[in-house]
mmCIF file of C-alpha atoms and ligand atoms in Angstrom:
data_model
loop_
_atom_site.group_PDB
_atom_site.id
_atom_site.type_symbol
_atom_site.label_atom_id
_atom_site.label_comp_id
_atom_site.label_asym_id
_atom_site.label_seq_id
_atom_site.Cartn_x
_atom_site.Cartn_y
_atom_site.Cartn_z
ATOM 1 C CA UNK N 298 42.153 -25.365 51.209
ATOM 2 C CA UNK N 299 38.983 -27.410 51.519
ATOM 3 C CA UNK N 300 36.968 -24.256 52.177
ATOM 4 C CA UNK N 301 38.422 -22.480 49.169
ATOM 5 C CA UNK N 302 37.453 -25.362 46.863
ATOM 6 C CA UNK N 303 33.955 -25.369 48.342
ATOM 7 C CA UNK N 304 33.572 -21.620 47.744
ATOM 8 C CA UNK N 305 34.771 -21.896 44.107
ATOM 9 C CA UNK N 306 32.295 -24.731 43.420
ATOM 10 C CA UNK N 307 29.504 -22.667 44.982
ATOM 11 C CA UNK N 308 30.342 -19.643 42.866
ATOM 12 C CA UNK N 309 30.482 -21.810 39.769
ATOM 13 C CA UNK N 310 27.083 -23.272 40.608
ATOM 14 C CA UNK N 311 25.562 -19.827 41.020
ATOM 15 C CA UNK N 312 27.099 -18.611 37.774
ATOM 16 C CA UNK N 313 25.541 -21.569 35.955
ATOM 17 C CA UNK N 314 22.160 -20.839 37.507
ATOM 18 C CA UNK N 315 22.355 -17.146 36.576
ATOM 19 C CA UNK N 316 23.358 -17.967 32.987
ATOM 20 C CA UNK N 317 20.533 -20.535 32.757
ATOM 21 C CA UNK N 318 17.894 -18.181 34.172
ATOM 22 C CA UNK N 319 19.139 -15.302 32.000
ATOM 23 C CA UNK N 320 18.932 -17.451 28.860
ATOM 24 C CA UNK N 321 15.465 -18.652 29.836
ATOM 25 C CA UNK N 322 14.234 -15.077 30.316
ATOM 26 C CA UNK N 323 15.690 -13.991 26.941
ATOM 27 C CA UNK N 324 14.158 -17.056 25.242
ATOM 28 C CA UNK N 325 10.734 -16.356 26.763
ATOM 29 C CA UNK N 326 10.936 -12.668 25.860
ATOM 30 C CA UNK N 327 11.651 -13.607 22.262
ATOM 31 C CA UNK N 328 8.911 -16.190 21.846
ATOM 32 C CA UNK N 329 6.273 -14.256 23.793
ATOM 33 C CA UNK N 330 6.904 -10.954 22.047
ATOM 34 C CA UNK N 331 3.839 -9.931 19.996
ATOM 35 C CA UNK N 332 5.982 -8.794 17.087
ATOM 36 C CA UNK N 333 7.182 -12.340 16.573
ATOM 37 C CA UNK N 334 4.324 -12.744 14.120
ATOM 38 C CA UNK N 335 5.927 -10.253 11.796
ATOM 39 C CA UNK N 336 8.475 -12.898 10.937
ATOM 40 C CA UNK N 337 7.013 -14.808 8.043
ATOM 41 C CA UNK N 338 6.145 -18.250 9.316
ATOM 42 C CA UNK N 339 4.486 -19.347 6.088
ATOM 43 C CA UNK N 340 4.707 -18.615 2.371
ATOM 44 C CA UNK N 341 2.719 -15.567 1.266
ATOM 45 C CA UNK N 342 2.032 -13.288 -1.694
ATOM 46 C CA UNK N 343 4.193 -10.168 -1.467
ATOM 47 C CA UNK N 344 2.259 -6.884 -1.391
ATOM 48 C CA UNK N 345 3.813 -5.731 -4.670
ATOM 49 C CA UNK N 346 2.263 -8.583 -6.633
ATOM 50 C CA UNK N 347 -1.116 -8.882 -4.894
ATOM 51 C CA UNK N 348 -2.851 -6.855 -7.633
ATOM 52 C CA UNK N 349 -1.722 -9.380 -10.280
ATOM 53 C CA UNK N 350 -3.026 -12.254 -8.170
ATOM 54 C CA UNK N 351 -6.564 -10.928 -7.779
ATOM 55 C CA UNK N 352 -9.552 -12.394 -9.602
ATOM 56 C CA UNK N 353 -11.249 -9.383 -11.189
ATOM 57 C CA UNK N 354 -14.968 -9.980 -11.672
ATOM 58 C CA UNK N 355 -18.154 -8.287 -10.532
ATOM 59 C CA UNK N 356 -21.617 -9.796 -10.110
ATOM 60 C CA UNK N 357 -23.377 -10.345 -13.440
ATOM 61 C CA UNK N 358 -26.208 -7.895 -12.704
ATOM 62 C CA UNK N 359 -24.054 -5.264 -11.003
ATOM 63 C CA UNK N 360 -23.775 -1.843 -12.600
ATOM 64 C CA UNK N 361 -21.957 1.249 -11.467
ATOM 65 C CA UNK N 362 -22.491 4.779 -12.699
ATOM 66 C CA UNK N 363 -18.930 5.785 -11.783
ATOM 67 C CA UNK N 364 -16.602 6.583 -14.649
ATOM 68 C CA UNK N 365 -13.214 5.813 -13.180
ATOM 69 C CA UNK N 366 -12.163 2.323 -12.091
ATOM 70 C CA UNK N 367 -11.322 1.951 -8.397
ATOM 71 C CA UNK N 368 -7.619 1.674 -7.675
ATOM 72 C CA UNK N 369 -6.639 -0.958 -5.119
ATOM 73 C CA UNK N 370 -3.005 -0.121 -4.533
ATOM 74 C CA UNK N 371 -3.901 2.367 -1.793
ATOM 75 C CA UNK N 372 -5.987 -0.298 -0.064
ATOM 76 C CA UNK N 373 -3.251 -2.929 -0.270
ATOM 77 C CA UNK N 374 -0.653 -0.518 1.107
ATOM 78 C CA UNK N 375 -2.931 1.015 3.756
ATOM 79 C CA UNK N 376 -0.999 0.598 7.006
ATOM 80 C CA UNK N 377 -3.874 1.443 9.359
ATOM 81 C CA UNK N 378 -4.994 -0.884 12.103
ATOM 82 C CA UNK N 379 -8.664 -0.449 12.957
ATOM 83 C CA UNK N 380 -9.818 0.019 16.524
ATOM 84 C CA UNK N 381 -11.932 -2.808 17.907
ATOM 85 C CA UNK N 382 -14.054 -0.256 19.736
ATOM 86 C CA UNK N 383 -15.767 0.421 16.383
ATOM 87 C CA UNK N 384 -17.783 -2.730 17.065
ATOM 88 C CA UNK N 385 -19.315 -1.088 20.152
ATOM 89 C CA UNK N 386 -20.340 2.099 18.368
ATOM 90 C CA UNK N 387 -22.877 2.991 15.743
ATOM 91 C CA UNK N 388 -22.478 2.825 12.036
ATOM 92 C CA UNK N 389 -21.583 6.080 10.350
ATOM 93 C CA UNK N 390 -22.966 6.661 6.842
ATOM 94 C CA UNK N 391 -25.204 3.583 6.917
ATOM 95 C CA UNK N 392 -27.582 5.288 4.473
ATOM 96 C CA UNK N 393 -25.309 4.177 1.649
ATOM 97 C CA UNK N 394 -25.937 0.504 2.410
ATOM 98 C CA UNK N 395 -28.778 -1.069 0.466
ATOM 99 C CA UNK N 396 -31.323 -3.272 2.194
ATOM 100 C CA UNK N 397 -29.916 -6.756 2.620
ATOM 101 C CA UNK N 398 -26.451 -5.403 3.537
ATOM 102 C CA UNK N 399 -25.259 -4.614 0.015
ATOM 103 C CA UNK N 400 -22.838 -1.791 -0.702
ATOM 104 C CA UNK N 401 -20.774 -0.414 -3.559
ATOM 105 C CA UNK N 402 -18.649 2.734 -3.675
ATOM 106 C CA UNK N 403 -20.191 5.590 -5.656
ATOM 107 C CA UNK N 404 -17.048 7.499 -6.605
ATOM 108 C CA UNK N 405 -15.338 4.693 -8.556
ATOM 109 C CA UNK N 406 -16.235 1.528 -10.418
ATOM 110 C CA UNK N 407 -15.336 -1.521 -8.266
ATOM 111 C CA UNK N 408 -13.525 -4.477 -9.813
ATOM 112 C CA UNK N 409 -14.759 -7.022 -7.288
ATOM 113 C CA UNK N 410 -18.116 -8.285 -5.999
ATOM 114 C CA UNK N 411 -17.828 -10.324 -2.822
ATOM 115 C CA UNK N 412 -20.460 -12.196 -0.841
ATOM 116 C CA UNK N 413 -19.525 -12.474 2.824
ATOM 117 C CA UNK N 414 -21.197 -15.523 4.316
ATOM 118 C CA UNK N 415 -21.524 -15.818 8.068
ATOM 119 C CA UNK N 416 -22.814 -18.956 9.793
ATOM 120 C CA UNK N 417 -24.621 -17.979 12.963
ATOM 121 C CA UNK N 418 -26.764 -18.934 15.931
ATOM 122 C CA UNK N 419 -28.122 -17.113 18.976
ATOM 123 C CA UNK N 420 -25.771 -14.313 20.009
ATOM 124 C CA UNK N 421 -27.451 -11.148 18.711
ATOM 125 C CA UNK N 422 -25.098 -8.723 20.487
ATOM 126 C CA UNK N 423 -22.053 -10.305 18.864
ATOM 127 C CA UNK N 424 -23.719 -10.211 15.450
ATOM 128 C CA UNK N 425 -24.524 -6.529 15.866
ATOM 129 C CA UNK N 426 -20.896 -5.685 16.716
ATOM 130 C CA UNK N 427 -19.673 -7.769 13.802
ATOM 131 C CA UNK N 428 -21.981 -6.073 11.286
ATOM 132 C CA UNK N 429 -21.169 -2.533 12.414
ATOM 133 C CA UNK N 430 -17.440 -3.235 12.409
ATOM 134 C CA UNK N 431 -17.450 -5.089 9.087
ATOM 135 C CA UNK N 432 -19.371 -2.417 7.201
ATOM 136 C CA UNK N 433 -16.926 0.253 8.428
ATOM 137 C CA UNK N 434 -13.987 -1.988 7.553
ATOM 138 C CA UNK N 435 -15.310 -2.892 4.107
ATOM 139 C CA UNK N 436 -16.236 0.680 3.165
ATOM 140 C CA UNK N 437 -12.519 1.442 3.092
ATOM 141 C CA UNK N 438 -11.888 -1.206 0.462
ATOM 142 C CA UNK N 439 -13.785 0.148 -2.570
ATOM 143 C CA UNK N 440 -15.457 -3.193 -3.316
ATOM 144 C CA UNK N 441 -19.035 -4.185 -4.078
ATOM 145 C CA UNK N 442 -20.218 -6.620 -1.383
ATOM 146 C CA UNK N 443 -23.152 -8.084 0.450
ATOM 147 C CA UNK N 444 -23.300 -9.741 3.863
ATOM 148 C CA UNK N 445 -25.325 -12.953 4.235
ATOM 149 C CA UNK N 446 -25.989 -14.284 7.727
ATOM 150 C CA UNK N 447 -27.183 -17.892 7.727
ATOM 151 C CA UNK N 448 -28.813 -18.833 11.015
ATOM 152 C CA UNK N 449 -29.378 -22.368 12.213
ATOM 153 C CA UNK N 450 -32.824 -22.335 13.875
ATOM 154 C CA UNK N 451 -33.085 -25.980 14.969
ATOM 155 C CA UNK N 452 -31.509 -27.329 18.140
ATOM 156 C CA UNK N 453 -29.185 -29.897 16.572
ATOM 157 C CA UNK N 454 -25.442 -29.359 17.063
ATOM 158 C CA UNK N 455 -24.139 -26.425 15.056
ATOM 159 C CA UNK N 456 -23.209 -27.299 11.478
ATOM 160 C CA UNK N 457 -20.948 -24.524 10.247
ATOM 161 C CA UNK N 458 -20.127 -26.096 6.876
ATOM 162 C CA UNK N 459 -23.729 -26.785 5.904
ATOM 163 C CA UNK N 460 -24.700 -23.197 6.766
ATOM 164 C CA UNK N 461 -21.825 -21.985 4.593
ATOM 165 C CA UNK N 462 -23.070 -24.170 1.727
ATOM 166 C CA UNK N 463 -26.553 -22.646 2.093
ATOM 167 C CA UNK N 464 -25.164 -19.101 2.055
ATOM 168 C CA UNK N 465 -22.954 -19.912 -0.913
ATOM 169 C CA UNK N 466 -25.920 -21.191 -2.923
ATOM 170 C CA UNK N 467 -27.846 -17.954 -2.221
ATOM 171 C CA UNK N 468 -24.843 -15.784 -3.096
ATOM 172 C CA UNK N 469 -24.119 -17.685 -6.306
ATOM 173 C CA UNK N 470 -27.782 -17.397 -7.285
ATOM 174 C CA UNK N 471 -27.416 -13.623 -6.863
ATOM 175 C CA UNK N 472 -24.426 -13.778 -9.219
ATOM 176 C CA UNK N 473 -21.554 -13.222 -6.747
ATOM 177 C CA UNK N 474 -18.305 -14.513 -8.293
ATOM 178 C CA UNK N 475 -16.376 -14.464 -5.010
ATOM 179 C CA UNK N 476 -17.278 -15.902 -1.606
ATOM 180 C CA UNK N 477 -15.752 -15.045 1.746
ATOM 181 C CA UNK N 478 -16.645 -17.676 4.352
ATOM 182 C CA UNK N 479 -16.436 -15.864 7.675
ATOM 183 C CA UNK N 480 -16.864 -16.613 11.388
ATOM 184 C CA UNK N 481 -18.976 -14.053 13.276
ATOM 185 C CA UNK N 482 -16.552 -13.826 16.187
ATOM 186 C CA UNK N 483 -13.612 -12.801 14.026
ATOM 187 C CA UNK N 484 -12.743 -9.179 13.246
ATOM 188 C CA UNK N 485 -10.125 -8.267 10.619
ATOM 189 C CA UNK N 486 -7.756 -5.634 11.968
ATOM 190 C CA UNK N 487 -6.008 -4.457 8.813
ATOM 191 C CA UNK N 488 -7.956 -2.745 5.997
ATOM 192 C CA UNK N 489 -5.107 -3.840 3.697
ATOM 193 C CA UNK N 490 -6.571 -7.363 3.907
ATOM 194 C CA UNK N 491 -8.656 -6.947 0.764
ATOM 195 C CA UNK N 492 -11.973 -8.830 0.765
ATOM 196 C CA UNK N 493 -11.634 -9.900 -2.855
ATOM 197 C CA UNK N 494 -10.788 -13.322 -4.235
ATOM 198 C CA UNK N 495 -7.281 -14.222 -5.288
ATOM 199 C CA UNK N 496 -6.824 -16.603 -8.210
ATOM 200 C CA UNK N 497 -6.193 -19.380 -5.677
ATOM 201 C CA UNK N 498 -8.405 -19.841 -2.632
ATOM 202 C CA UNK N 499 -7.051 -17.735 0.221
ATOM 203 C CA UNK N 500 -6.807 -18.342 3.928
ATOM 204 C CA UNK N 501 -7.330 -14.782 5.171
ATOM 205 C CA UNK N 502 -7.155 -15.181 8.949
ATOM 206 C CA UNK N 503 -3.696 -16.661 9.342
ATOM 207 C CA UNK N 504 -2.683 -14.364 12.179
ATOM 208 C CA UNK N 505 -5.186 -14.498 15.058
ATOM 209 C CA UNK N 506 -4.840 -13.366 18.675
ATOM 210 C CA UNK N 507 -6.234 -16.759 19.742
ATOM 211 C CA UNK N 508 -3.074 -18.395 18.366
ATOM 212 C CA UNK N 509 -0.853 -15.516 19.541
ATOM 213 C CA UNK N 510 -0.723 -14.371 15.886
ATOM 214 C CA UNK N 511 1.192 -17.447 14.798
ATOM 215 C CA UNK N 512 -0.352 -20.002 12.486
ATOM 216 C CA UNK N 513 -0.708 -23.323 14.366
ATOM 217 C CA UNK N 514 -0.355 -25.571 11.304
ATOM 218 C CA UNK N 515 0.140 -24.857 7.629
ATOM 219 C CA UNK N 516 -3.016 -26.551 6.329
ATOM 220 C CA UNK N 517 -5.248 -24.475 8.630
ATOM 221 C CA UNK N 518 -8.179 -23.161 6.594
ATOM 222 C CA UNK N 519 -10.335 -21.848 9.415
ATOM 223 C CA UNK N 520 -11.909 -18.503 10.350
ATOM 224 C CA UNK N 521 -12.098 -16.401 7.194
ATOM 225 C CA UNK N 522 -11.339 -17.720 3.707
ATOM 226 C CA UNK N 523 -11.926 -16.329 0.224
ATOM 227 C CA UNK N 524 -12.756 -18.581 -2.688
ATOM 228 C CA UNK N 525 -13.980 -17.992 -6.243
ATOM 229 C CA UNK N 526 -17.570 -19.288 -6.563
ATOM 230 C CA UNK N 527 -16.609 -21.521 -9.502
ATOM 231 C CA UNK N 528 -13.861 -23.118 -7.412
ATOM 232 C CA UNK N 529 -16.287 -23.687 -4.529
ATOM 233 C CA UNK N 530 -18.626 -25.399 -7.003
ATOM 234 C CA UNK N 531 -15.765 -27.424 -8.468
ATOM 235 C CA UNK N 532 -15.086 -29.048 -5.070
ATOM 236 C CA UNK N 533 -18.839 -29.530 -4.475
ATOM 237 C CA UNK N 534 -18.704 -26.980 -1.634
ATOM 238 C CA UNK N 535 -18.211 -28.302 1.884
ATOM 239 C CA UNK N 536 -19.348 -31.502 3.542
ATOM 240 C CA UNK N 537 -22.861 -31.398 5.060
ATOM 241 C CA UNK N 538 -22.038 -34.001 7.673
ATOM 242 C CA UNK N 539 -19.937 -32.134 10.212
ATOM 243 C CA UNK N 540 -22.325 -31.515 13.097
ATOM 244 C CA UNK N 541 -20.464 -30.239 16.154
ATOM 245 C CA UNK N 542 -16.961 -28.925 16.535
ATOM 246 C CA UNK N 543 -14.015 -29.077 14.173
ATOM 247 C CA UNK N 544 -12.807 -30.798 11.059
ATOM 248 C CA UNK N 545 -15.071 -29.255 8.418
ATOM 249 C CA UNK N 546 -12.410 -26.687 7.472
ATOM 250 C CA UNK N 547 -9.715 -29.372 7.233
ATOM 251 C CA UNK N 548 -12.098 -31.277 4.973
ATOM 252 C CA UNK N 549 -12.474 -28.239 2.687
ATOM 253 C CA UNK N 550 -8.689 -27.964 2.519
ATOM 254 C CA UNK N 551 -8.498 -31.644 1.507
ATOM 255 C CA UNK N 552 -11.119 -31.044 -1.194
ATOM 256 C CA UNK N 553 -9.140 -28.125 -2.625
ATOM 257 C CA UNK N 554 -5.956 -30.181 -2.654
ATOM 258 C CA UNK N 555 -7.760 -33.009 -4.441
ATOM 259 C CA UNK N 556 -8.849 -30.511 -7.092
ATOM 260 C CA UNK N 557 -5.268 -29.218 -7.457
ATOM 261 C CA UNK N 558 -6.098 -25.866 -5.827
ATOM 262 C CA UNK N 559 -3.290 -24.781 -3.516
ATOM 263 C CA UNK N 560 -4.479 -22.152 -1.020
ATOM 264 C CA UNK N 561 -2.493 -18.943 -0.658
ATOM 265 C CA UNK N 562 -2.130 -16.236 2.007
ATOM 266 C CA UNK N 563 -1.178 -12.594 2.501
ATOM 267 C CA UNK N 564 1.593 -11.687 4.896
ATOM 268 C CA UNK N 565 0.995 -12.130 8.652
ATOM 269 C CA UNK N 566 0.805 -8.415 9.461
ATOM 270 C CA UNK N 567 -1.958 -7.999 6.835
ATOM 271 C CA UNK N 568 -3.778 -11.141 7.962
ATOM 272 C CA UNK N 569 -4.289 -10.067 11.580
ATOM 273 C CA UNK N 570 -7.647 -10.829 13.184
ATOM 274 C CA UNK N 571 -9.136 -10.464 16.606
ATOM 275 C CA UNK N 572 -11.199 -13.377 17.836
ATOM 276 C CA UNK N 573 -13.878 -11.998 20.107
ATOM 277 C CA UNK N 574 -14.530 -15.247 21.961
ATOM 278 C CA UNK N 575 -11.662 -17.495 22.908
ATOM 279 C CA UNK N 576 -13.662 -20.569 22.048
ATOM 280 C CA UNK N 577 -16.200 -20.022 19.325
ATOM 281 C CA UNK N 578 -19.655 -20.331 20.845
ATOM 282 C CA UNK N 579 -20.886 -21.822 17.643
ATOM 283 C CA UNK N 580 -18.448 -24.665 17.856
ATOM 284 C CA UNK N 581 -18.988 -25.418 21.503
ATOM 285 C CA UNK N 582 -20.801 -28.677 20.865
ATOM 286 C CA UNK N 583 -17.612 -30.561 21.388
ATOM 287 C CA UNK N 584 -17.297 -34.244 20.950
ATOM 288 C CA UNK N 585 -15.605 -36.795 18.825
ATOM 289 C CA UNK N 586 -15.135 -35.813 15.224
ATOM 290 C CA UNK N 587 -17.947 -37.920 13.827
ATOM 291 C CA UNK N 588 -16.839 -37.621 10.235
ATOM 292 C CA UNK N 589 -13.518 -38.431 8.670
ATOM 293 C CA UNK N 590 -12.650 -36.290 5.719
ATOM 294 C CA UNK N 591 -12.179 -38.199 2.579
ATOM 295 C CA UNK N 592 -11.464 -37.211 -0.970
ATOM 296 C CA UNK N 593 -13.744 -40.033 -2.146
ATOM 297 C CA UNK N 594 -16.755 -38.295 -0.626
ATOM 298 C CA UNK N 595 -16.408 -35.083 -2.616
ATOM 299 C CA UNK N 596 -18.879 -36.119 -5.295
ATOM 300 C CA UNK N 597 -21.460 -37.581 -2.878
ATOM 301 C CA UNK N 598 -21.467 -35.034 -0.031
ATOM 302 C CA UNK N 599 -21.711 -31.296 -0.628
ATOM 303 C CA UNK N 600 -23.651 -28.793 -2.726
ATOM 304 C CA UNK N 601 -25.205 -31.563 -4.793
ATOM 305 C CA UNK N 602 -26.691 -33.272 -1.695
ATOM 306 C CA UNK N 603 -27.609 -30.131 0.245
ATOM 307 C CA UNK N 604 -31.048 -30.501 1.881
ATOM 308 C CA UNK N 605 -32.592 -28.108 4.401
ATOM 309 C CA UNK N 606 -35.766 -26.198 5.193
ATOM 310 C CA UNK N 607 -35.758 -22.466 4.639
ATOM 311 C CA UNK N 608 -37.695 -20.952 7.549
ATOM 312 C CA UNK N 609 -37.526 -17.381 6.216
ATOM 313 C CA UNK N 610 -35.242 -14.936 4.438
ATOM 314 C CA UNK N 611 -35.409 -11.336 5.590
ATOM 315 C CA UNK N 612 -33.602 -8.325 4.156
ATOM 316 C CA UNK N 613 -32.350 -6.242 7.077
ATOM 317 C CA UNK N 614 -30.651 -2.849 6.644
ATOM 318 C CA UNK N 615 -27.209 -4.365 7.337
ATOM 319 C CA UNK N 616 -27.523 -7.988 6.165
ATOM 320 C CA UNK N 617 -29.491 -10.656 4.389
ATOM 321 C CA UNK N 618 -30.809 -13.016 7.043
ATOM 322 C CA UNK N 619 -31.391 -16.599 5.910
ATOM 323 C CA UNK N 620 -33.003 -18.713 8.620
ATOM 324 C CA UNK N 621 -32.876 -22.478 8.192
ATOM 325 C CA UNK N 622 -33.583 -25.822 9.812
ATOM 326 C CA UNK N 623 -30.973 -28.371 8.960
HETATM 327 C C1 LIG B 446 -9.584 -28.656 13.828
HETATM 328 C C2 LIG B 446 -9.996 -27.492 12.946
HETATM 329 C C3 LIG B 446 -9.773 -26.180 13.676
HETATM 330 C C4 LIG B 446 -8.337 -26.092 14.141
HETATM 331 C C5 LIG B 446 -8.048 -24.821 14.891
HETATM 332 C C6 LIG B 446 -8.169 -28.463 14.287
HETATM 333 O O1 LIG B 446 -7.826 -29.496 15.155
HETATM 334 O O2 LIG B 446 -9.708 -29.870 13.102
HETATM 335 O O3 LIG B 446 -11.349 -27.625 12.600
HETATM 336 O O4 LIG B 446 -10.043 -25.104 12.830
HETATM 337 O O5 LIG B 446 -8.036 -27.220 14.969
HETATM 338 O O6 LIG B 446 -8.862 -24.627 15.992
#
């Protein structure tokens, strides 16, 4: 009798353990599955209405001899995923790129001119891969663009935001109406992620391998963002005071909010990026966040207080290289 009771309790205990382990395995399979990102975990602009949300404008001095306007529906609905190995190869058709890394399609008239601004220091091999990959990626999008690489030459901690301000000033001077602020270690995987500005500032890299393709928090404005030049000016650009790692992107988000500009996104499967380095080398100067972001500082810290020394600006075949001391 005693034995029978003991055996039943044992069996019950095992059943519980099996059910628990089974549930745990199913739970882990669900949350670790890469396709989890396909579930929308934030609000986004549906593909069907993206065209109506784009800011159509080309650079003031840009002309195209093409007769027909480019059509962007094919780009938006392109379901290709590019191979990362493109970054290790050579650029095909680079003769079409003008010195300084400027390109425009010749068979149709583009509706967008975008300046891609890349803060940078030191790692030439990574920059090479980025440039080769980006030109191949962007050629599929029928836009007019130019890539600016802004290199910090001094040995102070890296200041991503200030370098972005410097690139933005150069791009705006050249008449670019749309800025894409872009990390060098981030590669966009989906050509459907159009490098043109939306009417609201856009967080483009909301689905990154580093975060297992799930956005870590909704106000994240890191990696790659697109913003109309006039909007960037309206918030006085970014703060110049963030030396070292982190916070400068959160500060830009706070500035946009203060100006009543609510950032938008495309769907997660369109916004997929591959981060080449797990921890950005350019943000490795860790430490305490020395600056608190504050809406009150917008008018006294930004484009209107930007001071730096331009060491040189060189037009390379694939990019405009602005070298600065901060
Ligand atoms: C930092 C941001 C950074 C984000 C993701 C936040 O804690 O403040 O600057 O982009 O983490 O790494």
